[in-house]
Rosetta silent file (secondary structure, phi, psi, omega in degrees, C-alpha in Angstrom):
SEQUENCE: MEKLRHTVLKNFKSLHRTRLKIFDGDHKALTAARLKINDEYKKNKAVKDEEAIKAMVKFSEEIEQELKTQVIQAREVKPGVFEARITEDTVKLDNVMFDENAELPKRRRKNQQCCQDKKDK
SCORE:     score description
SCORE:     0.000 S_00000001
   1 L     0.000  -39.000  179.646   75.624  104.773  109.577 S_00000001
   2 H   -60.717  -38.976  177.990   75.572  106.512  112.938 S_00000001
   3 H   -66.195  -38.524  179.014   77.575  103.805  114.578 S_00000001
   4 H   -66.185  -38.479  176.426   80.133  104.063  111.742 S_00000001
   5 H   -60.125  -46.979  176.872   80.314  107.818  112.299 S_00000001
   6 H   -58.238  -45.056  177.748   80.992  107.241  116.016 S_00000001
   7 H   -59.062  -42.692  177.536   83.719  104.759  115.133 S_00000001
   8 H   -62.957  -47.706 -179.773   85.395  107.303  112.823 S_00000001
   9 H   -63.033  -37.518 -179.941   85.326  110.039  115.412 S_00000001
  10 H   -66.391  -38.136  177.679   86.640  107.685  118.049 S_00000001
  11 H   -66.019  -47.241 -179.169   89.470  106.578  115.715 S_00000001
  12 H   -55.897  -47.989 -177.065   90.225  110.253  114.900 S_00000001
  13 H   -69.548  -36.347  178.523   90.574  111.163  118.615 S_00000001
  14 H   -63.438  -42.086  178.794   92.625  107.995  119.302 S_00000001
  15 H   -60.466  -44.202 -178.934   95.124  108.951  116.537 S_00000001
  16 H   -64.287  -38.473  176.403   95.454  112.396  118.070 S_00000001
  17 H   -63.690  -41.417  177.770   96.040  110.955  121.534 S_00000001
  18 H   -64.075  -42.083  178.517   98.713  108.621  120.107 S_00000001
  19 H   -61.071  -38.043  179.157  100.351  111.555  118.346 S_00000001
  20 H   -69.342  -31.417  178.462  100.548  113.503  121.570 S_00000001
  21 H   -75.522  -50.763 -172.128  102.127  110.538  123.377 S_00000001
  22 H   -68.291  -44.803 -178.961  104.636  109.527  120.663 S_00000001
  23 L   -98.068   27.573 -175.635  105.820  113.076  119.817 S_00000001
  24 L   -56.879  128.172  173.867  105.689  114.535  123.302 S_00000001
  25 L    86.738   -3.064 -179.517  108.033  117.528  123.572 S_00000001
  26 L  -113.589   94.442 -175.838  108.692  117.736  119.752 S_00000001
  27 H   -60.345  -41.208 -178.722  106.646  120.703  118.659 S_00000001
  28 H   -62.373  -46.088 -178.751  107.568  120.363  115.003 S_00000001
  29 H   -70.287  -36.782  178.458  106.547  116.650  114.815 S_00000001
  30 H   -63.623  -41.042  179.564  103.398  117.246  116.783 S_00000001
  31 H   -68.839  -39.994  177.266  102.298  120.042  114.461 S_00000001
  32 H   -63.065  -45.756 -177.801  103.174  118.026  111.320 S_00000001
  33 H   -64.528  -44.418 -179.081  101.289  114.952  112.603 S_00000001
  34 H   -58.617  -50.745 -175.933   98.255  117.053  113.661 S_00000001
  35 H   -61.809  -42.240 -179.514   98.107  118.724  110.172 S_00000001
  36 H   -62.885  -47.370  179.757   98.465  115.327  108.383 S_00000001
  37 H   -59.377  -53.334 -175.788   95.749  113.589  110.480 S_00000001
  38 H   -59.585  -37.604 -177.617   93.339  116.513  110.048 S_00000001
  39 H   -69.249  -43.311  179.735   94.074  116.874  106.339 S_00000001
  40 H   -61.893  -42.601  179.555   93.454  113.113  105.650 S_00000001
  41 H   -66.827  -44.888  174.368   90.168  113.085  107.554 S_00000001
  42 H   -58.318  -42.577 -179.385   88.983  116.283  105.799 S_00000001
  43 H   -60.515  -33.912 -173.374   89.993  114.897  102.442 S_00000001
  44 L  -104.640   12.362 -177.947   87.826  111.784  103.004 S_00000001
  45 L   -56.274  -39.984 -171.699   84.927  113.601  104.707 S_00000001
  46 L   -81.653   -6.231 -176.999   82.556  113.281  101.733 S_00000001
  47 L   -63.699  126.339 -179.639   83.055  109.467  101.406 S_00000001
  48 L  -107.394  -24.803 -172.727   79.610  107.734  101.783 S_00000001
  49 L   -66.747  120.663 -176.959   80.435  104.111  100.847 S_00000001
  50 H   -65.371  -36.049 -179.906   80.400  102.125  104.123 S_00000001
  51 H   -69.014  -36.319  179.399   82.930   99.535  102.982 S_00000001
  52 H   -68.241  -35.522  176.115   85.360  102.253  101.947 S_00000001
  53 H   -66.016  -41.479  177.929   84.908  103.919  105.282 S_00000001
  54 H   -62.650  -36.468  177.717   85.510  100.665  107.107 S_00000001
  55 H   -62.641  -43.569 -174.881   88.676  100.138  105.010 S_00000001
  56 H   -70.984  -37.759  179.656   89.926  103.602  105.914 S_00000001
  57 H   -63.113  -43.510 -178.570   89.152  103.069  109.657 S_00000001
  58 H   -64.407  -40.714  179.553   91.079   99.722  109.538 S_00000001
  59 H   -62.667  -43.704  178.826   93.984  101.554  107.829 S_00000001
  60 H   -70.357  -27.449  175.328   94.102  104.260  110.430 S_00000001
  61 H   -68.783  -39.500  173.518   94.063  101.690  113.179 S_00000001
  62 H   -62.035  -39.779  176.278   97.063  100.059  111.529 S_00000001
  63 H   -63.267  -43.844  179.590   98.765  103.445  111.287 S_00000001
  64 H   -61.239  -42.175  178.314   98.140  104.065  114.952 S_00000001
  65 H   -63.655  -37.892  177.663   99.587  100.661  115.861 S_00000001
  66 H   -66.678  -43.044  172.974  102.629  101.382  113.767 S_00000001
  67 H   -59.003  -42.715 -179.102  103.162  104.708  115.459 S_00000001
  68 H   -67.084  -35.158 -170.151  102.886  103.075  118.823 S_00000001
  69 H  -100.794  -25.128 -169.868  105.230  100.152  118.172 S_00000001
  70 H  -114.481  -19.653 -173.001  107.804  101.439  115.628 S_00000001
  71 L   -90.606  123.416  170.526  108.324  105.174  116.211 S_00000001
  72 L  -125.474  163.370  172.509  110.824  106.323  118.872 S_00000001
  73 E  -102.644  137.578  171.908  112.255  109.752  119.672 S_00000001
  74 E  -133.973  138.558 -179.853  115.933  110.330  119.928 S_00000001
  75 E  -133.104  145.982 -179.031  117.630  113.517  120.879 S_00000001
  76 E   -80.581  120.948  178.893  121.302  114.498  121.032 S_00000001
  77 E   -93.005  -33.599  171.827  122.312  115.048  124.625 S_00000001
  78 E  -139.617  161.675  177.414  126.033  115.537  123.841 S_00000001
  79 L   -50.513  118.318  177.046  127.869  115.660  120.549 S_00000001
  80 L    81.270   -0.351  179.489  127.588  112.122  119.137 S_00000001
  81 E  -117.445  124.715 -177.080  125.562  110.843  122.152 S_00000001
  82 E  -119.607  148.539  176.978  121.821  110.317  121.678 S_00000001
  83 E  -113.564  123.164  176.889  119.034  109.512  124.146 S_00000001
  84 E   -99.366  136.772  176.204  116.113  107.461  122.848 S_00000001
  85 E  -101.429  107.497 -179.341  112.733  107.652  124.414 S_00000001
  86 L  -108.072  133.369 -179.365  111.195  104.216  124.148 S_00000001
  87 L   -92.395  171.272 -178.936  107.691  103.559  125.320 S_00000001
  88 L   -70.165  -17.465 -179.196  106.198  100.390  126.798 S_00000001
  89 L   -86.404  -18.880 -178.355  104.458   99.799  123.442 S_00000001
  90 L   -59.563  127.777  178.314  107.702   99.936  121.433 S_00000001
  91 L   -67.200  123.938  178.403  108.695   96.672  119.827 S_00000001
  92 L  -117.809  117.730  179.451  112.000   95.526  121.257 S_00000001
  93 L   -88.298  159.309  174.727  113.815   92.849  119.300 S_00000001
  94 L   -70.868  139.926  179.246  116.472   90.542  120.657 S_00000001
  95 L   -80.874  142.129  171.415  120.007   91.731  120.143 S_00000001
  96 L  -110.187  125.299 -177.494  122.300   89.402  118.240 S_00000001
  97 L   -65.529  144.970  178.530  125.913   89.619  119.211 S_00000001
  98 L   -72.794  132.645 -177.284  128.306   90.557  116.405 S_00000001
  99 L  -114.740  102.627  179.921  130.357   87.567  115.288 S_00000001
 100 L   -58.425  -30.087 -174.364  133.734   88.629  113.802 S_00000001
 101 L   -94.373    7.194  178.081  134.288   85.074  112.415 S_00000001
 102 L   -62.170  139.103  176.191  130.996   84.853  110.592 S_00000001
 103 L   -94.756  117.497 -179.436  131.255   83.776  106.986 S_00000001
 104 L   -92.126  145.934  179.388  129.298   86.142  104.764 S_00000001
 105 L   -67.442  148.496  179.278  128.047   84.939  101.456 S_00000001
 106 L   -71.963  141.570  179.859  130.065   86.180   98.531 S_00000001
 107 L   -77.208  139.464  176.718  128.529   89.000   96.465 S_00000001
 108 L   -69.582  142.135  169.898  127.614   88.193   92.864 S_00000001
 109 L   -71.905  153.556 -178.886  129.411   90.119   90.198 S_00000001
 110 L   -59.480  -39.957 -179.625  127.219   92.199   87.964 S_00000001
 111 L   -83.250   -5.905 -179.344  127.914   90.093   84.862 S_00000001
 112 L   -82.016  135.679 -176.590  127.653   86.823   86.671 S_00000001
 113 L   -75.202  147.911  174.211  124.478   84.921   86.162 S_00000001
 114 L   -70.698  151.405  177.817  122.218   84.060   89.090 S_00000001
 115 L   -58.764  -22.947  174.933  121.828   80.439   89.965 S_00000001
 116 L   -78.166  -24.008 -177.655  118.218   80.710   88.769 S_00000001
 117 L   -86.823  -16.274 -178.403  119.312   82.117   85.416 S_00000001
 118 L   -71.355  143.679  179.403  121.733   79.300   84.585 S_00000001
 119 L   -99.742  144.408  175.702  120.415   76.900   82.131 S_00000001
 120 L   -66.864  135.324 -179.194  120.769   73.115   82.586 S_00000001
 121 L  -108.826    0.000    0.000  123.184   71.803   80.063 S_00000001
């Protein structure tokens, strides 16, 4: 149980370090994230079931990974112009060029049956 306690504390500190890195310079987001992390850990402080604790630790690790890879900060530098702060951990997808000549599938009308709903005659 002591090892599990150490893991929980390590994870708690790691979440806070990630929060500081991701929301650097955004006092409102830093405060909100700190309060949410602390609230969730306090709320689950009395949990004694080891499997439940392990599941919560796994969940918090997934949350930390999500913060690192999916959250970016953007701020308006001029009206209509934004600057995004992207970290080395941020997932960057390949850009697909816009094709003006692409044929989009036609939208189904509300009253039109879906191909799966049509009955064989």
